[in-house]
PDB file of N, CA, C and O in Angstrom:
ATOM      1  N   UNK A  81     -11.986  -2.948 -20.482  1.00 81.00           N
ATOM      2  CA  UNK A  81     -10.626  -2.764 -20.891  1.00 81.00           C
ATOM      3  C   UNK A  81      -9.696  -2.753 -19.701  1.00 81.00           C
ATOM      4  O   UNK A  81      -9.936  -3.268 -18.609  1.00 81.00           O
ATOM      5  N   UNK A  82      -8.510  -2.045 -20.082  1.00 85.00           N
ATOM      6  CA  UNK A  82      -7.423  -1.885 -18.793  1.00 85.00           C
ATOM      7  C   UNK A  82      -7.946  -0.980 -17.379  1.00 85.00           C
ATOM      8  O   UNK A  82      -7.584  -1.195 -16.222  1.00 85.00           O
ATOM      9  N   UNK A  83      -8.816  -0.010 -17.812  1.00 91.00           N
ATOM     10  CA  UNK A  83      -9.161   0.457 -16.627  1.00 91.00           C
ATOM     11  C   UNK A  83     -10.267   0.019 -15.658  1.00 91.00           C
ATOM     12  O   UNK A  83     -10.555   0.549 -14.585  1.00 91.00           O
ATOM     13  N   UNK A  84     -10.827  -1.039 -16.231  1.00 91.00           N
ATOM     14  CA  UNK A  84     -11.706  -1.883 -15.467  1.00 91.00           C
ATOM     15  C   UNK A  84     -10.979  -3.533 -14.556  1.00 91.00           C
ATOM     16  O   UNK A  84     -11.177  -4.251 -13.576  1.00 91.00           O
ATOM     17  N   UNK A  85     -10.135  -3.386 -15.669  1.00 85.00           N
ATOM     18  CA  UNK A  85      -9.020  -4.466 -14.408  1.00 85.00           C
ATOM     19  C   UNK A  85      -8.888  -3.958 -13.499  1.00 85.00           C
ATOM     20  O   UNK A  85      -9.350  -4.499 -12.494  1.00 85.00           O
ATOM     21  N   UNK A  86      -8.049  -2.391 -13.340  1.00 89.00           N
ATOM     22  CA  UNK A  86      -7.961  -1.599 -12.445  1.00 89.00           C
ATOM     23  C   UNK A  86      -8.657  -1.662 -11.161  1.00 89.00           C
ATOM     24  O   UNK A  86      -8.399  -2.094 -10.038  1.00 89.00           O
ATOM     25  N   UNK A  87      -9.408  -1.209 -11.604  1.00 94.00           N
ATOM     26  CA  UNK A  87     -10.675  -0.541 -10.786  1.00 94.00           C
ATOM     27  C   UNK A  87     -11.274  -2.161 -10.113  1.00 94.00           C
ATOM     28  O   UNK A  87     -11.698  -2.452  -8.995  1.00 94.00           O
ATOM     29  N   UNK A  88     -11.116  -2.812 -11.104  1.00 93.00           N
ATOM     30  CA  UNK A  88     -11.735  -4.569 -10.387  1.00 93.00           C
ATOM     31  C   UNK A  88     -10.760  -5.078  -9.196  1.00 93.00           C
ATOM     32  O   UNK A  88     -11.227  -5.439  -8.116  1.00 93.00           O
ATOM     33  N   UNK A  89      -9.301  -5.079  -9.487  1.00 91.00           N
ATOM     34  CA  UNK A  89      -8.600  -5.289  -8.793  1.00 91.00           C
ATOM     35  C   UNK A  89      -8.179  -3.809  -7.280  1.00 91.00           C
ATOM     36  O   UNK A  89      -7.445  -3.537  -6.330  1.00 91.00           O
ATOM     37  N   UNK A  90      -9.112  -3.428  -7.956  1.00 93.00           N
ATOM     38  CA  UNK A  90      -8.727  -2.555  -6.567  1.00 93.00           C
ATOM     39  C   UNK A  90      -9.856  -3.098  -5.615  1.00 93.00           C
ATOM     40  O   UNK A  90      -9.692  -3.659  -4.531  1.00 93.00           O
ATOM     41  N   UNK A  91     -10.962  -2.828  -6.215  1.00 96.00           N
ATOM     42  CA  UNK A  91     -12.025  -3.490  -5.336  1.00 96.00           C
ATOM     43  C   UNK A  91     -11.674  -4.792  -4.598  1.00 96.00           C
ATOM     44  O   UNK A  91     -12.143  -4.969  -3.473  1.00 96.00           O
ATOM     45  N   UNK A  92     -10.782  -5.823  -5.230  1.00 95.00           N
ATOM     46  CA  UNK A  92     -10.938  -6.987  -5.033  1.00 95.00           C
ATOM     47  C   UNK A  92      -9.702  -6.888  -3.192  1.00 95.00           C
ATOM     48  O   UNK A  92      -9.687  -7.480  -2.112  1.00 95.00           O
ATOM     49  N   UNK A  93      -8.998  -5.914  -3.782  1.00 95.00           N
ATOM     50  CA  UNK A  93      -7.974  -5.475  -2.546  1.00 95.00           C
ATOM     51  C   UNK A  93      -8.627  -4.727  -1.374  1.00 95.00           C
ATOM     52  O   UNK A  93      -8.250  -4.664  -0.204  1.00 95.00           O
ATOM     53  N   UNK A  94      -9.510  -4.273  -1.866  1.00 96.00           N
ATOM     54  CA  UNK A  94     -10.623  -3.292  -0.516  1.00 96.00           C
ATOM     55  C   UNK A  94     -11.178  -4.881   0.137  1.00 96.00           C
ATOM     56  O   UNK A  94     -10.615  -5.217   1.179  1.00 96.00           O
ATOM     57  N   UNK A  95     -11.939  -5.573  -0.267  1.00 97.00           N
ATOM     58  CA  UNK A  95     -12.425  -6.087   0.274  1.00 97.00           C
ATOM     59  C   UNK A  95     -11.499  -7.309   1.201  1.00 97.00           C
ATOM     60  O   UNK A  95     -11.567  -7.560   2.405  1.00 97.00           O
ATOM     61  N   UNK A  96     -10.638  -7.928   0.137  1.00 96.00           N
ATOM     62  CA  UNK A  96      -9.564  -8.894   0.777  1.00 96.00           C
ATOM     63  C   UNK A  96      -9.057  -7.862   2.000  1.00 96.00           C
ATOM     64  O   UNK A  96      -8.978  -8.312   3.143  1.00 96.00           O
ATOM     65  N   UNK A  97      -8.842  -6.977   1.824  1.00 96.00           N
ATOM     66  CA  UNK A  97      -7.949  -6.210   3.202  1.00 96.00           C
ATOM     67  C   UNK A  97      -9.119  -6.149   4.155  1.00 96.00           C
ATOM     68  O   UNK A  97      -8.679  -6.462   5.262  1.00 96.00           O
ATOM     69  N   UNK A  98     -10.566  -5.855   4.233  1.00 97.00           N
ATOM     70  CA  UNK A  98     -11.401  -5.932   4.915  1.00 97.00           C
ATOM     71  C   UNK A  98     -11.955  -7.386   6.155  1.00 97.00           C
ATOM     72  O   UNK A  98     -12.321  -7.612   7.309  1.00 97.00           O
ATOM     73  N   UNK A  99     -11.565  -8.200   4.446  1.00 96.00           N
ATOM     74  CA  UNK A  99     -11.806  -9.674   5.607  1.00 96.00           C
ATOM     75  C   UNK A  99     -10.192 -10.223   6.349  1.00 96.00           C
ATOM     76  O   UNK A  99     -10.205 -10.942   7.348  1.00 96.00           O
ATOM     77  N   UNK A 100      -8.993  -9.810   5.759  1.00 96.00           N
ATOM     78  CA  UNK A 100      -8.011  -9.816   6.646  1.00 96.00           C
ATOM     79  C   UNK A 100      -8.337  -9.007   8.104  1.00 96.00           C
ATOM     80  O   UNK A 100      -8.103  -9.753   9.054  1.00 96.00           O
ATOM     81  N   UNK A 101      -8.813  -7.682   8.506  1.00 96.00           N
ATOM     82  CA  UNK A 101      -8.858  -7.211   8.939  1.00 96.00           C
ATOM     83  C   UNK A 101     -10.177  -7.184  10.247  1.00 96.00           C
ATOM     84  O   UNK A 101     -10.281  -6.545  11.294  1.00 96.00           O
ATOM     85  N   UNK A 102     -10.866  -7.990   9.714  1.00 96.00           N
ATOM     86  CA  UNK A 102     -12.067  -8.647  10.194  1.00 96.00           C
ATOM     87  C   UNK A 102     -11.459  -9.898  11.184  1.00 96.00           C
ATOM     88  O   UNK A 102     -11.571  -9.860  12.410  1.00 96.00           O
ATOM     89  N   UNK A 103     -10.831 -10.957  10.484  1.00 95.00           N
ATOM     90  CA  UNK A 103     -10.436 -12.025  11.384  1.00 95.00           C
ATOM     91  C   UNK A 103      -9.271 -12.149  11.939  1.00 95.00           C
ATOM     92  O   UNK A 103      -8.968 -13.190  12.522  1.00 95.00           O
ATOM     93  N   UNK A 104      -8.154 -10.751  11.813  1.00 94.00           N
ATOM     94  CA  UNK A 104      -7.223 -11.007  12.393  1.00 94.00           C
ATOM     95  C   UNK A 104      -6.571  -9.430  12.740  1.00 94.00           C
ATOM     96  O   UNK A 104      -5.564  -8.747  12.549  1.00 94.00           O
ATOM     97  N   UNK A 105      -7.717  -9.398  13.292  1.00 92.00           N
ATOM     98  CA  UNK A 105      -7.866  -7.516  13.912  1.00 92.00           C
ATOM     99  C   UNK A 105      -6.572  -7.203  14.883  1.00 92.00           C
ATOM    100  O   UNK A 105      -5.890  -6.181  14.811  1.00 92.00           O
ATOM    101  N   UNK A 106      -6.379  -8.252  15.772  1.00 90.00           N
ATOM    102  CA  UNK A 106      -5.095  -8.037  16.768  1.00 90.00           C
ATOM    103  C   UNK A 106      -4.213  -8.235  16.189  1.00 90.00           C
ATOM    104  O   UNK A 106      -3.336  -8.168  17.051  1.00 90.00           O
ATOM    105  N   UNK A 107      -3.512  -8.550  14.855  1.00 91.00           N
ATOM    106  CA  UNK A 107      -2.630  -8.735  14.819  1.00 91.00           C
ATOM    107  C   UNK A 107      -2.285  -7.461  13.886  1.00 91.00           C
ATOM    108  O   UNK A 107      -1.240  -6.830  14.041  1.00 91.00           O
ATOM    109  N   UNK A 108      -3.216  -7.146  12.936  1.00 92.00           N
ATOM    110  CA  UNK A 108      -3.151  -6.011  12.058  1.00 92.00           C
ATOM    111  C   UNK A 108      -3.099  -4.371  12.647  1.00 92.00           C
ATOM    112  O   UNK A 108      -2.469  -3.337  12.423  1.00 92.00           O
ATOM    113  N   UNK A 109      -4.101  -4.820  13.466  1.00 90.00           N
ATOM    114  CA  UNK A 109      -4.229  -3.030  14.318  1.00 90.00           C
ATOM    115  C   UNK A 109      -5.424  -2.247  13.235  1.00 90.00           C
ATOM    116  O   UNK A 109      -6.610  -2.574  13.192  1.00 90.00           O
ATOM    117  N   UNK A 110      -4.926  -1.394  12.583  1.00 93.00           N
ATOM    118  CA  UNK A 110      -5.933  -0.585  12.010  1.00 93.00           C
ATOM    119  C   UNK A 110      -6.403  -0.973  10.632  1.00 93.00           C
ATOM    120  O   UNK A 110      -5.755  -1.911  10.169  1.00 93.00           O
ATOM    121  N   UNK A 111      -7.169  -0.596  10.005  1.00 94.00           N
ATOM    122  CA  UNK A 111      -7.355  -1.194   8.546  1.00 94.00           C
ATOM    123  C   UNK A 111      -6.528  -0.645   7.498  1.00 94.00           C
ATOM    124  O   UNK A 111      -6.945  -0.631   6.340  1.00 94.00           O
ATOM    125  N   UNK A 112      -5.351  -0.173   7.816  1.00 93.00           N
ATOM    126  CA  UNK A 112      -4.453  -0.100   6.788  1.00 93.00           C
ATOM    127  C   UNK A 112      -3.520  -1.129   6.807  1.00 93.00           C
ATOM    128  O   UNK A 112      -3.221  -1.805   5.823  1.00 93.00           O
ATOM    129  N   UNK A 113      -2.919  -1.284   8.262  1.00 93.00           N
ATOM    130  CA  UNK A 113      -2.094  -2.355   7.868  1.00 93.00           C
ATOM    131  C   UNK A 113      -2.645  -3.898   7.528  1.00 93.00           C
ATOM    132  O   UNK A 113      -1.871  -4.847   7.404  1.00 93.00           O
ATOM    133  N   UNK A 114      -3.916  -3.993   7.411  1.00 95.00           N
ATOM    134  CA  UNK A 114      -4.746  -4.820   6.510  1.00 95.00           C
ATOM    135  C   UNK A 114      -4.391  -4.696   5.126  1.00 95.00           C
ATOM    136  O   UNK A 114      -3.666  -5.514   4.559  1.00 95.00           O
ATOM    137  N   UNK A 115      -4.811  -3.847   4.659  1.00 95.00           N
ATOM    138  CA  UNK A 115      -4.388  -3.323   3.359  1.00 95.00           C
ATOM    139  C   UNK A 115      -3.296  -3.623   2.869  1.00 95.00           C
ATOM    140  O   UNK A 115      -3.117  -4.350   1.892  1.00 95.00           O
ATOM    141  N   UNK A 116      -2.134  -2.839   3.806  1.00 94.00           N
ATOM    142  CA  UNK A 116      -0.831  -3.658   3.176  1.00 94.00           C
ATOM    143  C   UNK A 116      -0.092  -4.590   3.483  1.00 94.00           C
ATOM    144  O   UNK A 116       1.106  -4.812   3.308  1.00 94.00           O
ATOM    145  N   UNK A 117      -1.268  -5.359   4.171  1.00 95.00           N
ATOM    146  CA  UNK A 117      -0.704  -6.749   3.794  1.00 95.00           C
ATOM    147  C   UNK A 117      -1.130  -7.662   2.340  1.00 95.00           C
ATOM    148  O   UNK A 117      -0.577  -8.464   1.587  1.00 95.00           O
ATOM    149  N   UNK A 118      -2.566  -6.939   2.487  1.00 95.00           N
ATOM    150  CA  UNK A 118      -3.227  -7.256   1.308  1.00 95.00           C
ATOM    151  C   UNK A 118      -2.478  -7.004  -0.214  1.00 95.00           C
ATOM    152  O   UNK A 118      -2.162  -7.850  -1.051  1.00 95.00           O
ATOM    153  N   UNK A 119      -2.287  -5.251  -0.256  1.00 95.00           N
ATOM    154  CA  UNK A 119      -1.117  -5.265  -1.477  1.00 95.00           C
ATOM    155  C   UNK A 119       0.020  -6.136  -1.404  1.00 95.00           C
ATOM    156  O   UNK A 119      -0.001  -6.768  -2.460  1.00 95.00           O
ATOM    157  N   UNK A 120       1.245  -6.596  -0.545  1.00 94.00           N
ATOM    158  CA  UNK A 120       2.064  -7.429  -0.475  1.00 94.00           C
ATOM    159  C   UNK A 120       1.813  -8.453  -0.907  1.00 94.00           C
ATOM    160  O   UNK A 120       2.397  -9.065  -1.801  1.00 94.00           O
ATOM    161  N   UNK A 121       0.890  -8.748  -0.296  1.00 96.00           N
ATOM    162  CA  UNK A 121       0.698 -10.766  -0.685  1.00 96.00           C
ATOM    163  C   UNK A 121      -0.301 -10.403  -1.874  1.00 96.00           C
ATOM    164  O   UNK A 121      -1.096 -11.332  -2.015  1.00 96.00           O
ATOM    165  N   UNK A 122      -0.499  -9.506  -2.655  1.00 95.00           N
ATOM    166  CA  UNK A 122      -1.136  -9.658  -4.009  1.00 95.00           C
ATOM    167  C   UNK A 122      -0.440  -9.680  -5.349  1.00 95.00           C
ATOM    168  O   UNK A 122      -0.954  -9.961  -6.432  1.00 95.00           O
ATOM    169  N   UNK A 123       1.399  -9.180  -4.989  1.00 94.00           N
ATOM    170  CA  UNK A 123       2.059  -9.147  -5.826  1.00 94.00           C
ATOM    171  C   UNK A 123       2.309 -10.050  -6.599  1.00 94.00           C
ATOM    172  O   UNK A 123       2.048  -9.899  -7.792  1.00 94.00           O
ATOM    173  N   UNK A 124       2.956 -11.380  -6.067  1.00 94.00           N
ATOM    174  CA  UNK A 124       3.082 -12.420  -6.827  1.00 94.00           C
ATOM    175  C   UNK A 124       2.232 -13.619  -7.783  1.00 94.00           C
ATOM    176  O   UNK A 124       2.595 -14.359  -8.697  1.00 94.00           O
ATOM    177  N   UNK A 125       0.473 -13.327  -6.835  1.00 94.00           N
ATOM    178  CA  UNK A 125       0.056 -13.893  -7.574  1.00 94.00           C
ATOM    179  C   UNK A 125      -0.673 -13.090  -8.624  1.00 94.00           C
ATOM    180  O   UNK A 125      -1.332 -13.761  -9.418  1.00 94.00           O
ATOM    181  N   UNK A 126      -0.679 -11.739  -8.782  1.00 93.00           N
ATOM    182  CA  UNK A 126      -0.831 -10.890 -10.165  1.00 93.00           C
ATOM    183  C   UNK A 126       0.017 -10.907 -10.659  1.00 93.00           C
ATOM    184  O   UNK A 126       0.037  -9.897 -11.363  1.00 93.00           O
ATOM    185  N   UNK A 127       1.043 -11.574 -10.815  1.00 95.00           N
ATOM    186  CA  UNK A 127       2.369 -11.559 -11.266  1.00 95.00           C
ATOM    187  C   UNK A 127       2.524 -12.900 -11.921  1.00 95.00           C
ATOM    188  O   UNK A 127       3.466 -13.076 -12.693  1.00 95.00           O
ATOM    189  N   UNK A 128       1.547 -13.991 -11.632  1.00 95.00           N
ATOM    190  CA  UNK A 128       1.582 -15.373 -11.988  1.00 95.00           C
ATOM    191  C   UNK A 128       0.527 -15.583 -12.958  1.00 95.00           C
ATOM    192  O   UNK A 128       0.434 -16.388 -13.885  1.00 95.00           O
ATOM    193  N   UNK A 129      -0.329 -14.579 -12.489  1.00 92.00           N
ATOM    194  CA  UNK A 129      -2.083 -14.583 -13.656  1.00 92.00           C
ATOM    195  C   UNK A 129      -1.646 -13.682 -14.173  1.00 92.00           C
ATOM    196  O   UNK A 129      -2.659 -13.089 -14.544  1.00 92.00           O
ATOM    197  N   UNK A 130      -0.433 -12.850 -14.630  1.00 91.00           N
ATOM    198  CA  UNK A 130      -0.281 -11.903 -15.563  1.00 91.00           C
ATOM    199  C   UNK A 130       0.537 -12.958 -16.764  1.00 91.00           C
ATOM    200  O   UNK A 130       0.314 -12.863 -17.971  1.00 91.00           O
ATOM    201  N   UNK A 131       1.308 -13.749 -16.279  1.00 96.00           N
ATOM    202  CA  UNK A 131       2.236 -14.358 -16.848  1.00 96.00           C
ATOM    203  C   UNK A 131       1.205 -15.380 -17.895  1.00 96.00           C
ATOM    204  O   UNK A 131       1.169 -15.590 -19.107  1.00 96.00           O
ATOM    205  N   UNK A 132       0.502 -15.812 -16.829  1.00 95.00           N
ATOM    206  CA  UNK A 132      -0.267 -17.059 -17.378  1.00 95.00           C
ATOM    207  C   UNK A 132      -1.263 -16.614 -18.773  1.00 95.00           C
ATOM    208  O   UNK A 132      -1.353 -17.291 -19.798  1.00 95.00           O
ATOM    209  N   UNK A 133      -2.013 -15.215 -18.493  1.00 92.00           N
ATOM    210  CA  UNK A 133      -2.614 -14.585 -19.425  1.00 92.00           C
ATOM    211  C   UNK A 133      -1.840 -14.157 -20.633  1.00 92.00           C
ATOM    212  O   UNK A 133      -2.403 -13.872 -21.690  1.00 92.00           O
ATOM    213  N   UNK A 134      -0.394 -14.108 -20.446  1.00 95.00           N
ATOM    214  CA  UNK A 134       0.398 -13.655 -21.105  1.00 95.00           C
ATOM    215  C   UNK A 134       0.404 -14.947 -22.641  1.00 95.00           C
ATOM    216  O   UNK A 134       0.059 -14.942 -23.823  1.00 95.00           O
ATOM    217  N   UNK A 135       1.084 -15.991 -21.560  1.00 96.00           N
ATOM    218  CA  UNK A 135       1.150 -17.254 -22.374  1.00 96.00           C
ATOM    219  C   UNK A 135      -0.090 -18.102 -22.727  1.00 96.00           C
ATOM    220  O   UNK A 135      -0.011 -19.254 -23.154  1.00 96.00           O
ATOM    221  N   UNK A 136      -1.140 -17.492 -22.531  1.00 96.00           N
ATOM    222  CA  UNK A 136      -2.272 -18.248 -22.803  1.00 96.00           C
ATOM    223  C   UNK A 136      -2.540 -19.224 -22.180  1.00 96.00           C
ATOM    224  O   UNK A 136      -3.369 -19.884 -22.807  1.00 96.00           O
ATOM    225  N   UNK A 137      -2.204 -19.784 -21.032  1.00 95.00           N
ATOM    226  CA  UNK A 137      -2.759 -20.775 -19.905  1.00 95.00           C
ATOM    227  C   UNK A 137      -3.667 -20.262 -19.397  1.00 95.00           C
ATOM    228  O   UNK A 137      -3.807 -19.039 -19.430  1.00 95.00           O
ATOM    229  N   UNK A 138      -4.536 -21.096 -18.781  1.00 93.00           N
ATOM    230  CA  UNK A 138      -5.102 -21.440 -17.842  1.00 93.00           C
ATOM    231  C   UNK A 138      -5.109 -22.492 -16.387  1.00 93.00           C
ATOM    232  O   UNK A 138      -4.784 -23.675 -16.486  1.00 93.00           O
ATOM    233  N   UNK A 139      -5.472 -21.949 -15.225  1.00 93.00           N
ATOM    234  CA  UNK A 139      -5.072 -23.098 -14.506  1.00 93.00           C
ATOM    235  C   UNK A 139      -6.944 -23.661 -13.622  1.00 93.00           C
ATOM    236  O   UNK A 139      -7.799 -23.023 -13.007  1.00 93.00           O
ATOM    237  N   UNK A 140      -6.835 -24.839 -13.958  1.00 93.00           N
ATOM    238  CA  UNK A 140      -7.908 -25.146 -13.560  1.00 93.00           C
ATOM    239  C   UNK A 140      -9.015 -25.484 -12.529  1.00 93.00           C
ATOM    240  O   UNK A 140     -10.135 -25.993 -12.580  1.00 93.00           O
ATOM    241  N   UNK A 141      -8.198 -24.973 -11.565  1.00 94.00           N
ATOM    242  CA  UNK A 141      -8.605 -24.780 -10.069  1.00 94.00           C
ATOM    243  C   UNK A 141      -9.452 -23.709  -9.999  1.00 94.00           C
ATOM    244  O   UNK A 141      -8.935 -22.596 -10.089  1.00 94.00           O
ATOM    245  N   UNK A 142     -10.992 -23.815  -9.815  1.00 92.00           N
ATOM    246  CA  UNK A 142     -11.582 -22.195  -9.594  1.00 92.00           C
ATOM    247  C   UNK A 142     -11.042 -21.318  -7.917  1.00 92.00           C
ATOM    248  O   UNK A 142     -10.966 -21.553  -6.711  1.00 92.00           O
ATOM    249  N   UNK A 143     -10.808 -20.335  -8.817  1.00 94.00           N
ATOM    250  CA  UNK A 143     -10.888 -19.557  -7.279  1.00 94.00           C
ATOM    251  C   UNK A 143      -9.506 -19.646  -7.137  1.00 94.00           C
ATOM    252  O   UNK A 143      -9.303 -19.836  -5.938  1.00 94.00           O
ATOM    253  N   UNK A 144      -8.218 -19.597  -7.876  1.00 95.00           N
ATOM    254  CA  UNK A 144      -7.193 -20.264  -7.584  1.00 95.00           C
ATOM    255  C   UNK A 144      -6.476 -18.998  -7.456  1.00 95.00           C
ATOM    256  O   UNK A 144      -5.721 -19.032  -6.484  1.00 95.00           O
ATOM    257  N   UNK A 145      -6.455 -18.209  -7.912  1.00 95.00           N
ATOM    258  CA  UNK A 145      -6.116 -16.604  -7.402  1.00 95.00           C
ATOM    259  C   UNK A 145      -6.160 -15.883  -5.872  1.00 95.00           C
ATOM    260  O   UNK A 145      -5.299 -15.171  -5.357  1.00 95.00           O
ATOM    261  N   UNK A 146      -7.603 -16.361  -5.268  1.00 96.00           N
ATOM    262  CA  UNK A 146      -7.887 -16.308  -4.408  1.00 96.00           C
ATOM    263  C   UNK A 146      -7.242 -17.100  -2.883  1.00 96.00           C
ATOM    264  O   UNK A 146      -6.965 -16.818  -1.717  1.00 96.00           O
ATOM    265  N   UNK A 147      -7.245 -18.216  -3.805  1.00 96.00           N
ATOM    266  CA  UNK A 147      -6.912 -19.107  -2.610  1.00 96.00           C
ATOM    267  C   UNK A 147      -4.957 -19.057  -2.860  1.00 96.00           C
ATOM    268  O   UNK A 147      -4.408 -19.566  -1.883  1.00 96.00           O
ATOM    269  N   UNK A 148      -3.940 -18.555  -3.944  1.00 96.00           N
ATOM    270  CA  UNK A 148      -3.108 -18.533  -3.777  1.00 96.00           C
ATOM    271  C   UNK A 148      -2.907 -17.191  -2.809  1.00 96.00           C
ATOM    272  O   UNK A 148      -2.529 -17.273  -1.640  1.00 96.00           O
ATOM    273  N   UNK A 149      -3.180 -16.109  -3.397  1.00 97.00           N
ATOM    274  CA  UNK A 149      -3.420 -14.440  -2.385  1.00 97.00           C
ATOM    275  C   UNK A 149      -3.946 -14.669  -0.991  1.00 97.00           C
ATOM    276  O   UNK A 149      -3.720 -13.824  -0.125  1.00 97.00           O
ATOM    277  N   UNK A 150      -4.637 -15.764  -0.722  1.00 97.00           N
ATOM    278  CA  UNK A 150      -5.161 -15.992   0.940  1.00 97.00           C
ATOM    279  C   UNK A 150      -3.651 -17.207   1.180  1.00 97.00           C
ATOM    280  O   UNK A 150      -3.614 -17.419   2.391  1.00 97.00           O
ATOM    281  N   UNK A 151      -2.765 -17.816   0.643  1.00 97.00           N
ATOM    282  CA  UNK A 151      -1.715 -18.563   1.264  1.00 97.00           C
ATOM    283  C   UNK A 151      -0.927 -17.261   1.427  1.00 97.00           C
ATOM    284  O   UNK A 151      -0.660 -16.978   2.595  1.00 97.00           O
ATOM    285  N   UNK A 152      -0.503 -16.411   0.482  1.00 96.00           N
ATOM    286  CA  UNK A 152       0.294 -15.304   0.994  1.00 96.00           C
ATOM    287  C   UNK A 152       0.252 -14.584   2.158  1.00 96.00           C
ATOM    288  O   UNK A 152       1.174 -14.117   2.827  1.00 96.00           O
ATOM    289  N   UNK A 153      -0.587 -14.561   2.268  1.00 96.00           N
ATOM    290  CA  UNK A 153      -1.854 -13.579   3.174  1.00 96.00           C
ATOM    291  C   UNK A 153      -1.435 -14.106   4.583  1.00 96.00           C
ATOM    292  O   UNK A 153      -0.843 -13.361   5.363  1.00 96.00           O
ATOM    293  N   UNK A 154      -1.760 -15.453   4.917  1.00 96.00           N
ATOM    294  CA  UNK A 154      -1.361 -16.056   5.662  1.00 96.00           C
ATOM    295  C   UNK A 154       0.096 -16.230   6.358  1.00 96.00           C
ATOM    296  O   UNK A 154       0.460 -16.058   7.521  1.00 96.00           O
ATOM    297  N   UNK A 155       0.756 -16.620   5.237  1.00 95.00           N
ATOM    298  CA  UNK A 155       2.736 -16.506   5.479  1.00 95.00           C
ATOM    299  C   UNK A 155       2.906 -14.844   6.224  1.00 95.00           C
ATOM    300  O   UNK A 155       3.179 -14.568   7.392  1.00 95.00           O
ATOM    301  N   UNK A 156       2.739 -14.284   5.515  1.00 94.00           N
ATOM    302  CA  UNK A 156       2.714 -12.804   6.149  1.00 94.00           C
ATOM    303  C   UNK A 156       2.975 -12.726   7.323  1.00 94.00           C
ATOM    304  O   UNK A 156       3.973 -12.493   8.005  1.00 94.00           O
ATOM    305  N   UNK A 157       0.833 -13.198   7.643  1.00 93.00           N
ATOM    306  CA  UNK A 157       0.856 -12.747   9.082  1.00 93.00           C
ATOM    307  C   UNK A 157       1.593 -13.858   9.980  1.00 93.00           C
ATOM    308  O   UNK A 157       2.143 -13.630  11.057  1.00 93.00           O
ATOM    309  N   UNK A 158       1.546 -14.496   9.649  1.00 93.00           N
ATOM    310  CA  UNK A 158       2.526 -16.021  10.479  1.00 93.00           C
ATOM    311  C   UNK A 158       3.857 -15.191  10.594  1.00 93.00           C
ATOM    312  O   UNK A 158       4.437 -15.388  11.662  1.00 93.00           O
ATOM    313  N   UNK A 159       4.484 -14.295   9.730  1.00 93.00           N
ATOM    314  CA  UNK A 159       5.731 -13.759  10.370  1.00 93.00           C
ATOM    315  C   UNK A 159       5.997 -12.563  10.705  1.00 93.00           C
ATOM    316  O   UNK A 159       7.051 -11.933  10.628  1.00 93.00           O
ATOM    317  N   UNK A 160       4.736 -12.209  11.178  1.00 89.00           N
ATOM    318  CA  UNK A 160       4.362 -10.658  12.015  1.00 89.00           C
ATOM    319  C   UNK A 160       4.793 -10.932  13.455  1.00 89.00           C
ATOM    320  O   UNK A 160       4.149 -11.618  14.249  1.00 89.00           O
ATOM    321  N   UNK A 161       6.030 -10.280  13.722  1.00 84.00           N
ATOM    322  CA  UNK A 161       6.368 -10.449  15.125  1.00 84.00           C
ATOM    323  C   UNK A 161       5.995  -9.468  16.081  1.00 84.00           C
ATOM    324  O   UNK A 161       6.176  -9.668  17.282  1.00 84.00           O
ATOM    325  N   UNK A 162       5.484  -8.413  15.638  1.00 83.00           N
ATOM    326  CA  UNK A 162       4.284  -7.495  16.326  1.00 83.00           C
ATOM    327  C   UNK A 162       3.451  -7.074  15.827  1.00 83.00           C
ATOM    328  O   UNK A 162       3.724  -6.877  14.643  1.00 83.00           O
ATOM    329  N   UNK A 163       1.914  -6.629  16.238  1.00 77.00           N
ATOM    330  CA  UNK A 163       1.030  -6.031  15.085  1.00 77.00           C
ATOM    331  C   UNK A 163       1.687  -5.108  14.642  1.00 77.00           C
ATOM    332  O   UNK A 163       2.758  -4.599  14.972  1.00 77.00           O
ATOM    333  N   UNK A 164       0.893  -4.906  13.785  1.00 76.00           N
ATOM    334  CA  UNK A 164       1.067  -3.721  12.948  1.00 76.00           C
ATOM    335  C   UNK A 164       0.169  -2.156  13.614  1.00 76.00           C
ATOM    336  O   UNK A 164      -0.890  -2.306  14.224  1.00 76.00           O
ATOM    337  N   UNK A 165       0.627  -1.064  13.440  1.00 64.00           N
ATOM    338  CA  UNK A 165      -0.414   0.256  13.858  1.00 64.00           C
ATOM    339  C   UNK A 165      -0.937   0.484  12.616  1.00 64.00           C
ATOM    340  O   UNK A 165      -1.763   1.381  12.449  1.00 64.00           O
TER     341      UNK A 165
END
């Protein structure tokens, strides 16, 4: 149900903030500001698979959640003009 989205999508944010934090350690600093980069750049595309679930689409790219939340992810840190603590 709803509390297993939850709980899925939290996991899915532990770990995405982990491998942000893994390959781009100097720029993040500690594993929080991993994290919130991770929540930031997760907004819009839970916001696009909420919509889509809403209206009954599908989009047919696997992994397409992923790979939109890793373009965010990216823009981010591309406009990090100092790490983060």
């Amino acid at each position: 149900g709803l509390s297993s989205f939850f709980i899925t999508r939290h996991l899915y944010l532990l770990v995405f903030a982990f491998g942000i934090w893994l390959f781009f350690r100097n720029q993040v600093g500690k594993y929080s500001g991993a994290l919130k980069i991770s929540m930031h750049s997760f907004t819009l595309p839970i916001l696009i698979s909420t919509t889509l679930n809403i209206a009954n689409l599908t989009v047919p790219i696997p992994a397409w959640f992923v790979i939109l939340h890793a373009i965010f992810a990216f823009y981010i840190l591309s406009r990090l003009e100092k790490p983060l603590s």
